[in-house]
mmCIF file of C-alpha atoms and ligand atoms in Angstrom:
data_model
loop_
_atom_site.group_PDB
_atom_site.id
_atom_site.type_symbol
_atom_site.label_atom_id
_atom_site.label_comp_id
_atom_site.label_asym_id
_atom_site.label_seq_id
_atom_site.Cartn_x
_atom_site.Cartn_y
_atom_site.Cartn_z
ATOM 1 C CA MET A 11 0.000 0.000 0.000
ATOM 2 C CA ASP A 12 1.238 3.459 -0.854
ATOM 3 C CA TYR A 13 0.293 6.954 0.276
ATOM 4 C CA SER A 14 -1.200 9.518 -2.071
ATOM 5 C CA GLU A 15 1.177 12.053 -3.620
ATOM 6 C CA LYS A 16 -0.593 14.701 -1.569
ATOM 7 C CA LEU A 17 0.285 12.999 1.694
ATOM 8 C CA LYS A 18 3.789 12.313 0.572
ATOM 9 C CA ASN A 19 4.228 15.980 -0.279
ATOM 10 C CA LEU A 20 3.074 17.262 3.119
ATOM 11 C CA PRO A 21 5.820 19.333 4.746
ATOM 12 C CA THR A 22 7.897 17.458 7.294
ATOM 13 C CA GLN A 23 7.320 18.648 10.805
ATOM 14 C CA PHE A 24 10.474 20.694 11.315
ATOM 15 C CA PHE A 25 10.035 20.781 15.063
ATOM 16 C CA ALA A 26 9.561 17.024 15.490
ATOM 17 C CA ASN A 27 13.332 16.773 15.557
ATOM 18 C CA LEU A 28 13.552 19.336 18.346
ATOM 19 C CA VAL A 29 10.827 17.627 20.379
ATOM 20 C CA GLY A 30 12.726 14.322 20.040
ATOM 21 C CA LYS A 31 15.978 15.862 21.299
ATOM 22 C CA VAL A 32 14.271 17.594 24.207
ATOM 23 C CA ASN A 33 12.442 14.433 25.254
ATOM 24 C CA LYS A 34 15.672 12.461 25.098
ATOM 25 C CA ALA A 35 17.423 15.018 27.328
ATOM 26 C CA ILE A 36 14.550 14.860 29.835
ATOM 27 C CA GLU A 37 14.629 11.035 29.786
ATOM 28 C CA ASP A 38 18.347 11.273 30.532
ATOM 29 C CA GLY A 39 17.367 13.050 33.738
ATOM 30 C CA ARG A 40 18.484 16.534 32.701
ATOM 31 C CA ASP A 41 16.612 19.545 34.095
ATOM 32 C CA VAL A 42 15.579 20.998 30.748
ATOM 33 C CA ILE A 43 13.831 24.376 30.636
ATOM 34 C CA ASN A 44 11.709 23.945 27.530
ATOM 35 C CA LEU A 45 10.949 27.278 25.903
ATOM 36 C CA GLY A 46 10.627 25.753 22.450
ATOM 37 C CA GLN A 47 6.910 25.156 22.277
ATOM 38 C CA GLY A 48 3.757 27.223 21.981
ATOM 39 C CA ASN A 49 1.395 25.420 24.320
ATOM 40 C CA PRO A 50 -0.274 27.754 26.868
ATOM 41 C CA ASP A 51 0.754 26.657 30.370
ATOM 42 C CA GLN A 52 -2.186 27.972 32.399
ATOM 43 C CA PRO A 53 -5.475 26.105 32.931
ATOM 44 C CA THR A 54 -8.745 27.059 31.269
ATOM 45 C CA PRO A 55 -10.637 29.487 33.566
ATOM 46 C CA LYS A 56 -12.959 27.729 36.002
ATOM 47 C CA HIS A 57 -16.236 29.225 34.788
ATOM 48 C CA ILE A 58 -15.557 27.810 31.307
ATOM 49 C CA VAL A 59 -14.747 24.345 32.651
ATOM 50 C CA GLN A 60 -17.911 24.491 34.747
ATOM 51 C CA ALA A 61 -19.963 25.471 31.689
ATOM 52 C CA LEU A 62 -18.650 22.352 29.933
ATOM 53 C CA GLN A 63 -19.443 20.181 32.961
ATOM 54 C CA LYS A 64 -22.990 21.494 33.072
ATOM 55 C CA ALA A 65 -23.457 21.141 29.309
ATOM 56 C CA VAL A 66 -22.178 17.599 29.231
ATOM 57 C CA GLU A 67 -24.868 16.562 31.743
ATOM 58 C CA ASP A 68 -27.536 17.636 29.261
ATOM 59 C CA PRO A 69 -28.352 14.767 26.871
ATOM 60 C CA ASN A 70 -29.147 17.292 24.146
ATOM 61 C CA THR A 71 -25.404 17.871 23.820
ATOM 62 C CA HIS A 72 -24.899 14.173 23.119
ATOM 63 C CA LYS A 73 -26.610 14.423 19.767
ATOM 64 C CA TYR A 74 -25.173 15.668 16.506
ATOM 65 C CA SER A 75 -24.634 19.388 16.484
ATOM 66 C CA PRO A 76 -26.309 21.340 13.686
ATOM 67 C CA PHE A 77 -23.914 20.957 10.730
ATOM 68 C CA ARG A 78 -22.725 24.524 10.923
ATOM 69 C CA GLY A 79 -22.601 24.821 14.703
ATOM 70 C CA LEU A 80 -24.940 26.315 17.293
ATOM 71 C CA LEU A 81 -26.563 29.601 16.319
ATOM 72 C CA GLU A 82 -26.171 30.651 19.961
ATOM 73 C CA LEU A 83 -22.384 30.359 19.626
ATOM 74 C CA LYS A 84 -22.375 32.381 16.414
ATOM 75 C CA GLU A 85 -24.419 35.058 18.187
ATOM 76 C CA ALA A 86 -21.904 35.047 21.028
ATOM 77 C CA VAL A 87 -19.134 35.539 18.438
ATOM 78 C CA CYS A 88 -20.998 38.545 17.019
ATOM 79 C CA ASP A 89 -21.488 40.080 20.468
ATOM 80 C CA PHE A 90 -17.806 39.488 21.196
ATOM 81 C CA TYR A 91 -16.667 41.226 17.995
ATOM 82 C CA LYS A 92 -19.013 44.140 18.671
ATOM 83 C CA LYS A 93 -17.874 44.508 22.279
ATOM 84 C CA GLU A 94 -14.158 43.988 21.673
ATOM 85 C CA TYR A 95 -13.667 45.613 18.242
ATOM 86 C CA ASP A 96 -16.877 47.516 17.478
ATOM 87 C CA VAL A 97 -17.273 45.391 14.365
ATOM 88 C CA ASP A 98 -20.718 44.256 13.203
ATOM 89 C CA VAL A 99 -20.942 40.643 12.053
ATOM 90 C CA ASP A 100 -23.993 38.679 10.941
ATOM 91 C CA PRO A 101 -24.238 35.411 12.883
ATOM 92 C CA VAL A 102 -25.660 33.310 10.046
ATOM 93 C CA ARG A 103 -23.777 34.642 7.013
ATOM 94 C CA GLU A 104 -20.515 35.898 8.444
ATOM 95 C CA VAL A 105 -19.412 33.357 11.080
ATOM 96 C CA ALA A 106 -18.063 29.815 10.621
ATOM 97 C CA ILE A 107 -17.287 27.634 13.635
ATOM 98 C CA LEU A 108 -13.928 25.860 13.422
ATOM 99 C CA PHE A 109 -12.052 23.040 15.142
ATOM 100 C CA GLY A 110 -9.463 25.640 16.131
ATOM 101 C CA ALA A 111 -8.006 28.250 13.793
ATOM 102 C CA LYS A 112 -5.669 25.637 12.353
ATOM 103 C CA ALA A 113 -8.567 23.800 10.701
ATOM 104 C CA GLY A 114 -9.781 26.980 9.021
ATOM 105 C CA LEU A 115 -6.437 28.126 7.748
ATOM 106 C CA VAL A 116 -5.574 24.699 6.376
ATOM 107 C CA GLU A 117 -9.001 24.350 4.696
ATOM 108 C CA LEU A 118 -9.158 27.813 3.158
ATOM 109 C CA PRO A 119 -6.902 27.266 0.101
ATOM 110 C CA MET A 120 -8.973 24.167 -0.763
ATOM 111 C CA CYS A 121 -12.117 26.288 -0.501
ATOM 112 C CA LEU A 122 -11.014 29.184 -2.683
ATOM 113 C CA LEU A 123 -8.198 28.116 -4.993
ATOM 114 C CA ASN A 124 -7.570 25.685 -7.809
ATOM 115 C CA PRO A 125 -4.385 23.669 -8.297
ATOM 116 C CA GLY A 126 -1.644 25.952 -9.577
ATOM 117 C CA ASP A 127 -3.166 29.169 -8.157
ATOM 118 C CA LEU A 128 -0.826 31.403 -6.197
ATOM 119 C CA MET A 129 -0.853 32.208 -2.481
ATOM 120 C CA LEU A 130 1.296 34.698 -0.590
ATOM 121 C CA LEU A 131 2.664 33.644 2.787
ATOM 122 C CA PRO A 132 4.830 35.366 5.394
ATOM 123 C CA ASP A 133 8.430 34.304 6.019
ATOM 124 C CA PRO A 134 8.980 33.684 8.896
ATOM 125 C CA GLY A 135 5.509 32.291 9.496
ATOM 126 C CA TYR A 136 3.397 29.664 11.202
ATOM 127 C CA PRO A 137 4.505 26.392 9.564
ATOM 128 C CA ASP A 138 0.984 24.946 9.210
ATOM 129 C CA TYR A 139 0.138 27.490 6.488
ATOM 130 C CA LEU A 140 2.171 25.230 4.188
ATOM 131 C CA SER A 141 -0.031 22.231 4.961
ATOM 132 C CA GLY A 142 -2.976 24.005 3.323
ATOM 133 C CA VAL A 143 -0.821 24.827 0.309
ATOM 134 C CA VAL A 144 0.031 21.168 -0.284
ATOM 135 C CA LEU A 145 -3.461 19.813 0.376
ATOM 136 C CA ALA A 146 -4.913 22.256 -2.168
ATOM 137 C CA GLY A 147 -2.105 21.675 -4.685
ATOM 138 C CA VAL A 148 -1.487 25.413 -5.006
ATOM 139 C CA GLU A 149 1.687 27.429 -5.511
ATOM 140 C CA TYR A 150 3.015 29.939 -3.020
ATOM 141 C CA GLU A 151 5.413 32.847 -2.825
ATOM 142 C CA LEU A 152 6.916 33.949 0.457
ATOM 143 C CA PHE A 153 7.287 37.594 1.407
ATOM 144 C CA PRO A 154 9.871 38.502 4.045
ATOM 145 C CA LEU A 155 9.095 39.958 7.452
ATOM 146 C CA LYS A 156 12.182 41.956 8.356
ATOM 147 C CA ALA A 157 13.235 43.575 11.611
ATOM 148 C CA GLU A 158 13.857 46.919 9.870
ATOM 149 C CA ASN A 159 10.183 46.940 8.857
ATOM 150 C CA HIS A 160 8.950 45.905 12.324
ATOM 151 C CA PHE A 161 8.207 42.465 10.868
ATOM 152 C CA LEU A 162 5.431 43.825 8.662
ATOM 153 C CA PRO A 163 5.492 43.013 4.939
ATOM 154 C CA ASP A 164 6.821 45.660 2.581
ATOM 155 C CA TYR A 165 4.193 45.461 -0.140
ATOM 156 C CA ASN A 166 6.285 47.693 -2.422
ATOM 157 C CA ALA A 167 8.943 44.987 -2.490
ATOM 158 C CA ILE A 168 6.539 42.416 -3.982
ATOM 159 C CA SER A 169 6.518 42.576 -7.782
ATOM 160 C CA SER A 170 3.285 43.646 -9.424
ATOM 161 C CA ASP A 171 3.324 40.437 -11.492
ATOM 162 C CA VAL A 172 3.253 38.408 -8.307
ATOM 163 C CA LEU A 173 0.544 40.613 -6.804
ATOM 164 C CA ASP A 174 -1.554 40.296 -9.955
ATOM 165 C CA ALA A 175 -1.160 36.523 -9.996
ATOM 166 C CA ALA A 176 -1.803 36.031 -6.264
ATOM 167 C CA LYS A 177 -5.290 34.989 -5.171
ATOM 168 C CA LEU A 178 -4.874 34.623 -1.420
ATOM 169 C CA LEU A 179 -2.722 36.388 1.175
ATOM 170 C CA TYR A 180 -2.125 35.218 4.761
ATOM 171 C CA LEU A 181 -1.216 37.629 7.542
ATOM 172 C CA ASN A 182 -0.857 37.078 11.288
ATOM 173 C CA TYR A 183 -0.644 39.837 13.924
ATOM 174 C CA PRO A 184 0.212 39.690 16.801
ATOM 175 C CA ASN A 185 2.730 37.570 15.010
ATOM 176 C CA ASN A 186 4.048 34.098 15.602
ATOM 177 C CA PRO A 187 7.057 33.880 15.719
ATOM 178 C CA THR A 188 8.214 37.535 15.864
ATOM 179 C CA GLY A 189 5.870 38.998 18.510
ATOM 180 C CA ALA A 190 5.213 41.988 16.216
ATOM 181 C CA VAL A 191 1.850 43.745 16.092
ATOM 182 C CA ALA A 192 0.096 45.585 13.255
ATOM 183 C CA ASN A 193 -1.859 48.827 13.380
ATOM 184 C CA LEU A 194 -5.030 49.891 11.626
ATOM 185 C CA ASP A 195 -3.108 51.880 9.041
ATOM 186 C CA PHE A 196 -1.344 48.741 7.907
ATOM 187 C CA PHE A 197 -4.618 46.837 7.641
ATOM 188 C CA ASN A 198 -6.179 49.714 5.657
ATOM 189 C CA GLN A 199 -3.228 49.587 3.241
ATOM 190 C CA THR A 200 -3.684 45.818 3.004
ATOM 191 C CA VAL A 201 -7.343 46.164 2.051
ATOM 192 C CA LYS A 202 -6.440 48.728 -0.659
ATOM 193 C CA LEU A 203 -3.769 46.438 -2.066
ATOM 194 C CA ALA A 204 -6.084 43.442 -1.964
ATOM 195 C CA LYS A 205 -8.838 45.313 -3.799
ATOM 196 C CA LYS A 206 -6.428 46.620 -6.433
ATOM 197 C CA HIS A 207 -4.983 43.183 -7.182
ATOM 198 C CA GLU A 208 -8.093 41.120 -6.389
ATOM 199 C CA ILE A 209 -6.494 39.155 -3.602
ATOM 200 C CA THR A 210 -8.447 37.527 -0.785
ATOM 201 C CA VAL A 211 -6.981 38.127 2.674
ATOM 202 C CA MET A 212 -6.979 35.765 5.643
ATOM 203 C CA HIS A 213 -5.878 37.408 8.859
ATOM 204 C CA ASP A 214 -4.858 34.911 11.520
ATOM 205 C CA PHE A 215 -5.778 36.602 14.827
ATOM 206 C CA ALA A 216 -4.744 33.673 17.046
ATOM 207 C CA TYR A 217 -2.954 36.038 19.468
ATOM 208 C CA GLY A 218 -5.570 38.776 19.141
ATOM 209 C CA ALA A 219 -6.042 39.131 22.889
ATOM 210 C CA ILE A 220 -2.366 39.387 23.730
ATOM 211 C CA GLY A 221 -1.028 42.924 23.337
ATOM 212 C CA PHE A 222 1.303 44.650 25.769
ATOM 213 C CA ASP A 223 1.987 48.149 27.109
ATOM 214 C CA GLY A 224 -1.703 48.987 27.236
ATOM 215 C CA LYS A 225 -2.165 48.504 23.480
ATOM 216 C CA LYS A 226 -4.943 46.198 22.405
ATOM 217 C CA PRO A 227 -4.218 44.525 19.057
ATOM 218 C CA VAL A 228 -6.521 45.689 16.269
ATOM 219 C CA SER A 229 -8.755 43.350 14.319
ATOM 220 C CA PHE A 230 -8.345 43.202 10.548
ATOM 221 C CA LEU A 231 -12.113 43.639 10.302
ATOM 222 C CA GLN A 232 -11.734 47.138 11.754
ATOM 223 C CA ALA A 233 -10.109 48.224 8.484
ATOM 224 C CA ASP A 234 -12.372 49.978 5.953
ATOM 225 C CA GLY A 235 -13.827 47.442 3.546
ATOM 226 C CA ALA A 236 -12.021 44.454 5.103
ATOM 227 C CA LYS A 237 -15.154 42.363 4.922
ATOM 228 C CA ASP A 238 -15.328 42.945 1.151
ATOM 229 C CA ILE A 239 -12.147 40.974 0.610
ATOM 230 C CA GLY A 240 -11.268 38.913 3.652
ATOM 231 C CA VAL A 241 -11.827 36.946 6.786
ATOM 232 C CA GLU A 242 -10.257 36.787 10.201
ATOM 233 C CA MET A 243 -9.633 33.530 12.049
ATOM 234 C CA TYR A 244 -9.906 33.656 15.829
ATOM 235 C CA THR A 245 -9.229 30.902 18.316
ATOM 236 C CA LEU A 246 -10.099 30.339 21.956
ATOM 237 C CA SER A 247 -6.827 28.401 22.358
ATOM 238 C CA LYS A 248 -4.743 31.345 23.540
ATOM 239 C CA THR A 249 -7.283 33.878 24.824
ATOM 240 C CA TYR A 250 -8.833 31.377 27.238
ATOM 241 C CA ASN A 251 -6.114 28.695 27.506
ATOM 242 C CA MET A 252 -8.307 26.269 25.578
ATOM 243 C CA ALA A 253 -5.741 24.842 23.151
ATOM 244 C CA GLY A 254 -6.850 21.260 23.761
ATOM 245 C CA TRP A 255 -10.553 22.004 23.337
ATOM 246 C CA ARG A 256 -10.237 22.753 19.609
ATOM 247 C CA VAL A 257 -12.576 25.650 19.145
ATOM 248 C CA GLY A 258 -12.245 28.752 17.024
ATOM 249 C CA PHE A 259 -14.110 30.616 14.325
ATOM 250 C CA ALA A 260 -13.775 32.557 11.105
ATOM 251 C CA VAL A 261 -15.532 35.892 10.709
ATOM 252 C CA GLY A 262 -15.887 38.171 7.718
ATOM 253 C CA ASN A 263 -16.803 38.010 4.053
ATOM 254 C CA PRO A 264 -20.011 35.968 3.611
ATOM 255 C CA THR A 265 -18.866 34.281 0.394
ATOM 256 C CA ILE A 266 -15.707 33.003 2.088
ATOM 257 C CA ILE A 267 -17.661 31.976 5.181
ATOM 258 C CA GLU A 268 -20.107 30.037 2.997
ATOM 259 C CA ALA A 269 -17.152 28.275 1.321
ATOM 260 C CA ILE A 270 -15.716 27.250 4.714
ATOM 261 C CA ASN A 271 -19.125 26.055 5.880
ATOM 262 C CA LEU A 272 -19.592 24.117 2.665
ATOM 263 C CA ILE A 273 -16.314 22.209 2.910
ATOM 264 C CA GLN A 274 -16.995 21.555 6.588
ATOM 265 C CA ASP A 275 -20.471 20.171 5.757
ATOM 266 C CA HIS A 276 -18.557 17.417 3.976
ATOM 267 C CA LEU A 277 -15.807 16.900 6.527
ATOM 268 C CA TYR A 278 -17.496 17.117 9.936
ATOM 269 C CA VAL A 279 -20.733 17.606 11.814
ATOM 270 C CA SER A 280 -19.367 20.605 13.739
ATOM 271 C CA LEU A 281 -17.979 20.428 17.276
ATOM 272 C CA PHE A 282 -19.209 18.569 20.333
ATOM 273 C CA PRO A 283 -22.150 20.771 21.425
ATOM 274 C CA ALA A 284 -20.894 20.878 25.025
ATOM 275 C CA VAL A 285 -17.638 22.428 23.805
ATOM 276 C CA GLN A 286 -19.661 24.976 21.860
ATOM 277 C CA LYS A 287 -21.602 25.813 25.047
ATOM 278 C CA ALA A 288 -18.346 26.265 26.926
ATOM 279 C CA ALA A 289 -17.116 28.536 24.133
ATOM 280 C CA ILE A 290 -20.248 30.652 24.587
ATOM 281 C CA ALA A 291 -19.430 30.926 28.300
ATOM 282 C CA ALA A 292 -15.889 32.019 27.403
ATOM 283 C CA LEU A 293 -16.879 34.674 24.865
ATOM 284 C CA SER A 294 -19.855 36.083 26.744
ATOM 285 C CA GLY A 295 -18.595 35.753 30.308
ATOM 286 C CA ASP A 296 -16.508 38.081 32.448
ATOM 287 C CA GLN A 297 -13.271 38.907 30.603
ATOM 288 C CA THR A 298 -11.225 39.505 33.771
ATOM 289 C CA CYS A 299 -9.472 36.182 33.182
ATOM 290 C CA VAL A 300 -8.179 37.508 29.847
ATOM 291 C CA LYS A 301 -6.904 40.722 31.419
ATOM 292 C CA GLU A 302 -5.118 38.679 34.079
ATOM 293 C CA LEU A 303 -3.582 36.387 31.489
ATOM 294 C CA VAL A 304 -2.262 39.288 29.415
ATOM 295 C CA ALA A 305 -0.827 40.907 32.577
ATOM 296 C CA ARG A 306 0.876 37.615 33.397
ATOM 297 C CA TYR A 307 2.474 37.365 29.940
ATOM 298 C CA GLU A 308 3.526 41.011 30.079
ATOM 299 C CA SER A 309 5.165 40.545 33.438
ATOM 300 C CA ARG A 310 6.979 37.439 32.160
ATOM 301 C CA ARG A 311 8.074 39.351 29.074
ATOM 302 C CA ASN A 312 9.457 42.168 31.216
ATOM 303 C CA ALA A 313 11.354 39.798 33.511
ATOM 304 C CA PHE A 314 12.723 37.861 30.545
ATOM 305 C CA VAL A 315 13.793 40.899 28.507
ATOM 306 C CA ASP A 316 15.403 42.545 31.565
ATOM 307 C CA ALA A 317 17.352 39.361 32.264
ATOM 308 C CA CYS A 318 18.497 39.198 28.603
ATOM 309 C CA LYS A 319 19.714 42.797 28.773
ATOM 310 C CA GLN A 320 21.627 42.008 31.951
ATOM 311 C CA ILE A 321 23.652 39.312 30.211
ATOM 312 C CA GLY A 322 24.364 41.625 27.267
ATOM 313 C CA TRP A 323 21.822 40.120 24.842
ATOM 314 C CA ASP A 324 20.523 42.896 22.622
ATOM 315 C CA VAL A 325 16.858 41.950 22.333
ATOM 316 C CA THR A 326 13.698 43.781 21.311
ATOM 317 C CA ALA A 327 10.718 43.306 23.605
ATOM 318 C CA PRO A 328 7.764 41.690 21.796
ATOM 319 C CA LYS A 329 4.664 43.917 21.613
ATOM 320 C CA GLY A 330 2.223 41.034 21.562
ATOM 321 C CA SER A 331 1.755 37.222 21.420
ATOM 322 C CA PHE A 332 3.560 35.065 23.992
ATOM 323 C CA PHE A 333 6.765 34.722 22.001
ATOM 324 C CA ALA A 334 10.098 36.526 22.077
ATOM 325 C CA TRP A 335 12.149 36.567 18.872
ATOM 326 C CA LEU A 336 15.813 36.867 19.689
ATOM 327 C CA PRO A 337 18.909 37.373 17.529
ATOM 328 C CA VAL A 338 21.579 34.675 17.804
ATOM 329 C CA PRO A 339 25.106 35.788 18.706
ATOM 330 C CA ASP A 340 27.876 36.127 16.114
ATOM 331 C CA GLY A 341 29.315 32.848 14.927
ATOM 332 C CA PHE A 342 26.094 30.858 15.313
ATOM 333 C CA THR A 343 23.214 29.899 13.046
ATOM 334 C CA SER A 344 19.703 29.509 14.440
ATOM 335 C CA GLN A 345 20.149 25.746 14.514
ATOM 336 C CA SER A 346 23.660 25.686 15.967
ATOM 337 C CA PHE A 347 22.667 28.134 18.715
ATOM 338 C CA ALA A 348 19.519 26.167 19.593
ATOM 339 C CA ASP A 349 21.587 22.947 19.703
ATOM 340 C CA TYR A 350 24.233 24.642 21.829
ATOM 341 C CA LEU A 351 21.674 25.956 24.335
ATOM 342 C CA LEU A 352 20.164 22.512 24.733
ATOM 343 C CA ASP A 353 23.510 20.726 25.021
ATOM 344 C CA ALA A 354 25.348 23.225 27.187
ATOM 345 C CA ALA A 355 22.606 24.944 29.204
ATOM 346 C CA ASP A 356 19.663 22.517 29.138
ATOM 347 C CA VAL A 357 17.538 25.264 27.619
ATOM 348 C CA ALA A 358 15.322 24.331 24.653
ATOM 349 C CA VAL A 359 14.325 27.023 22.145
ATOM 350 C CA ALA A 360 12.898 26.903 18.620
ATOM 351 C CA PRO A 361 15.444 27.715 15.901
ATOM 352 C CA GLY A 362 14.123 30.560 13.729
ATOM 353 C CA ASN A 363 14.921 28.866 10.412
ATOM 354 C CA GLY A 364 12.087 26.419 11.152
ATOM 355 C CA PHE A 365 9.705 29.308 10.428
ATOM 356 C CA GLY A 366 11.301 30.163 7.075
ATOM 357 C CA LYS A 367 14.472 31.425 5.457
ATOM 358 C CA TYR A 368 14.079 34.884 6.987
ATOM 359 C CA GLY A 369 13.912 33.300 10.412
ATOM 360 C CA GLU A 370 17.596 32.442 10.091
ATOM 361 C CA GLY A 371 19.626 34.330 12.680
ATOM 362 C CA PHE A 372 16.864 34.187 15.305
ATOM 363 C CA ILE A 373 15.495 31.831 17.903
ATOM 364 C CA ARG A 374 11.961 31.818 19.296
ATOM 365 C CA VAL A 375 11.278 31.596 23.002
ATOM 366 C CA GLY A 376 7.810 30.872 24.401
ATOM 367 C CA LEU A 377 7.007 32.874 27.541
ATOM 368 C CA LEU A 378 5.109 29.893 28.873
ATOM 369 C CA MET A 379 6.769 29.312 32.224
ATOM 370 C CA ASP A 380 6.939 31.114 35.529
ATOM 371 C CA GLU A 381 9.151 34.171 35.646
ATOM 372 C CA SER A 382 11.681 32.457 37.912
ATOM 373 C CA ARG A 383 12.191 29.698 35.372
ATOM 374 C CA LEU A 384 12.451 32.163 32.469
ATOM 375 C CA VAL A 385 15.059 34.167 34.344
ATOM 376 C CA GLU A 386 16.919 30.993 35.282
ATOM 377 C CA ALA A 387 17.034 30.033 31.595
ATOM 378 C CA VAL A 388 18.589 33.400 30.718
ATOM 379 C CA GLN A 389 21.077 33.086 33.577
ATOM 380 C CA ARG A 390 22.124 29.666 32.324
ATOM 381 C CA ILE A 391 22.612 31.176 28.863
ATOM 382 C CA GLY A 392 24.551 34.058 30.423
ATOM 383 C CA ASN A 393 26.902 31.580 32.101
ATOM 384 C CA LEU A 394 27.947 30.327 28.657
ATOM 385 C CA GLY A 395 29.635 33.688 28.115
ATOM 386 C CA VAL A 396 28.620 34.025 24.462
ATOM 387 C CA PHE A 397 27.404 37.599 24.841
ATOM 388 C CA LYS A 398 30.504 38.871 26.681
ATOM 389 C CA ASN A 399 31.892 40.923 23.819
ATOM 390 C CA LYS A 400 28.627 42.429 22.719
HETATM 391 C C1 PLP B 741 -0.137 31.799 14.341
HETATM 392 C C2 PLP B 741 -1.028 30.691 14.762
HETATM 393 N N1 PLP B 741 -2.156 30.479 14.094
HETATM 394 C C3 PLP B 741 -2.987 29.489 14.415
HETATM 395 C C4 PLP B 741 -2.697 28.632 15.442
HETATM 396 C C5 PLP B 741 -3.630 27.476 15.700
HETATM 397 O O1 PLP B 741 -4.449 27.692 16.743
HETATM 398 P P1 PLP B 741 -5.612 26.662 17.085
HETATM 399 O O2 PLP B 741 -5.264 26.054 18.391
HETATM 400 O O3 PLP B 741 -6.829 27.498 17.137
HETATM 401 O O4 PLP B 741 -5.696 25.663 15.989
HETATM 402 C C6 PLP B 741 -1.532 28.799 16.181
HETATM 403 C C7 PLP B 741 -1.204 27.864 17.269
HETATM 404 O O5 PLP B 741 -0.148 27.771 17.756
HETATM 405 C C8 PLP B 741 -0.678 29.854 15.824
HETATM 406 O O6 PLP B 741 0.469 30.058 16.478
#
């Protein structure tokens, strides 16, 4: 028996190698501080867990969900977007319920493109964007996110031929892996560009809740005319520490939403209704838990960045997400520095080249541990002496 060409062409999981090495080190009894992953470390807030417990006792949740999810959840999504971003969304035509944002962003090229069509993707970027490319049999061009441009794309640097050929553009702010954020001006420019070149835009708002220094990240749908050309994918994974629950949604252009719903009619029968009920509790309940979570990440970021500065590591503090994107010292590549930190300091980080060519020269750290552990990791790195001459 053989696998289909499609499966054989799926990108190899770059980070599987890292996970293997880290697990081996832990099995060997080493005290590894693992900053390489992106799994939220805090529990789901209690009121959301309790909503699930209550819902699961109701036999109505044991039946098939409506194919396209509970209307009540879609209404909660609309109220959430109105309250958080002052954006009006229609619950029936402009919301699709997803098994996490990942499902939506992998499905979308299959929904909108034909084999050979062109997509534009950020480099560095979330590796799973490439899974959707392969499953849909489409082509892609990468555009660089560079430090000198605050990790935003420079649209002027993309040739007009490529822009004319492109049918779909993916963006993600607050950004994984760079921690950069976008402003409304940038999203307005994006909408103009997309309209001029007839490109559909998918904004991945997975870290939408996590902005620092008192600045709330803006939604793409706040841009003028965004709904004419695009959608935003939102997930409860990060905002409410619900990564394992697999619940998210797409909001925006009704034609795109219909396409997502249509493909999902054929793939699933929506999510477990009790999970949908818990998602309603998350979106419509008290948002203090979100404020506390963001304050926690900000305080970790501050402790981590201060510790880096103390050892002479010239780092830029991330403005959002729960990642820090750090330059490697002279004489190292992303991979050699990540290997060195694991071997010599028992600190695991993600090498930046795993996120694309323009990730070379960086490592990504997840701020997903207590401050004391984050600071200890930096101290261990400091003891290696690699930043002495900086
Ligand atoms: C940029 C980005 N988009 C999407 C996702 C997927 O989130 P979900 O858990 O909703 O599938 C992640 C998860 O790490 C992410 O980092």
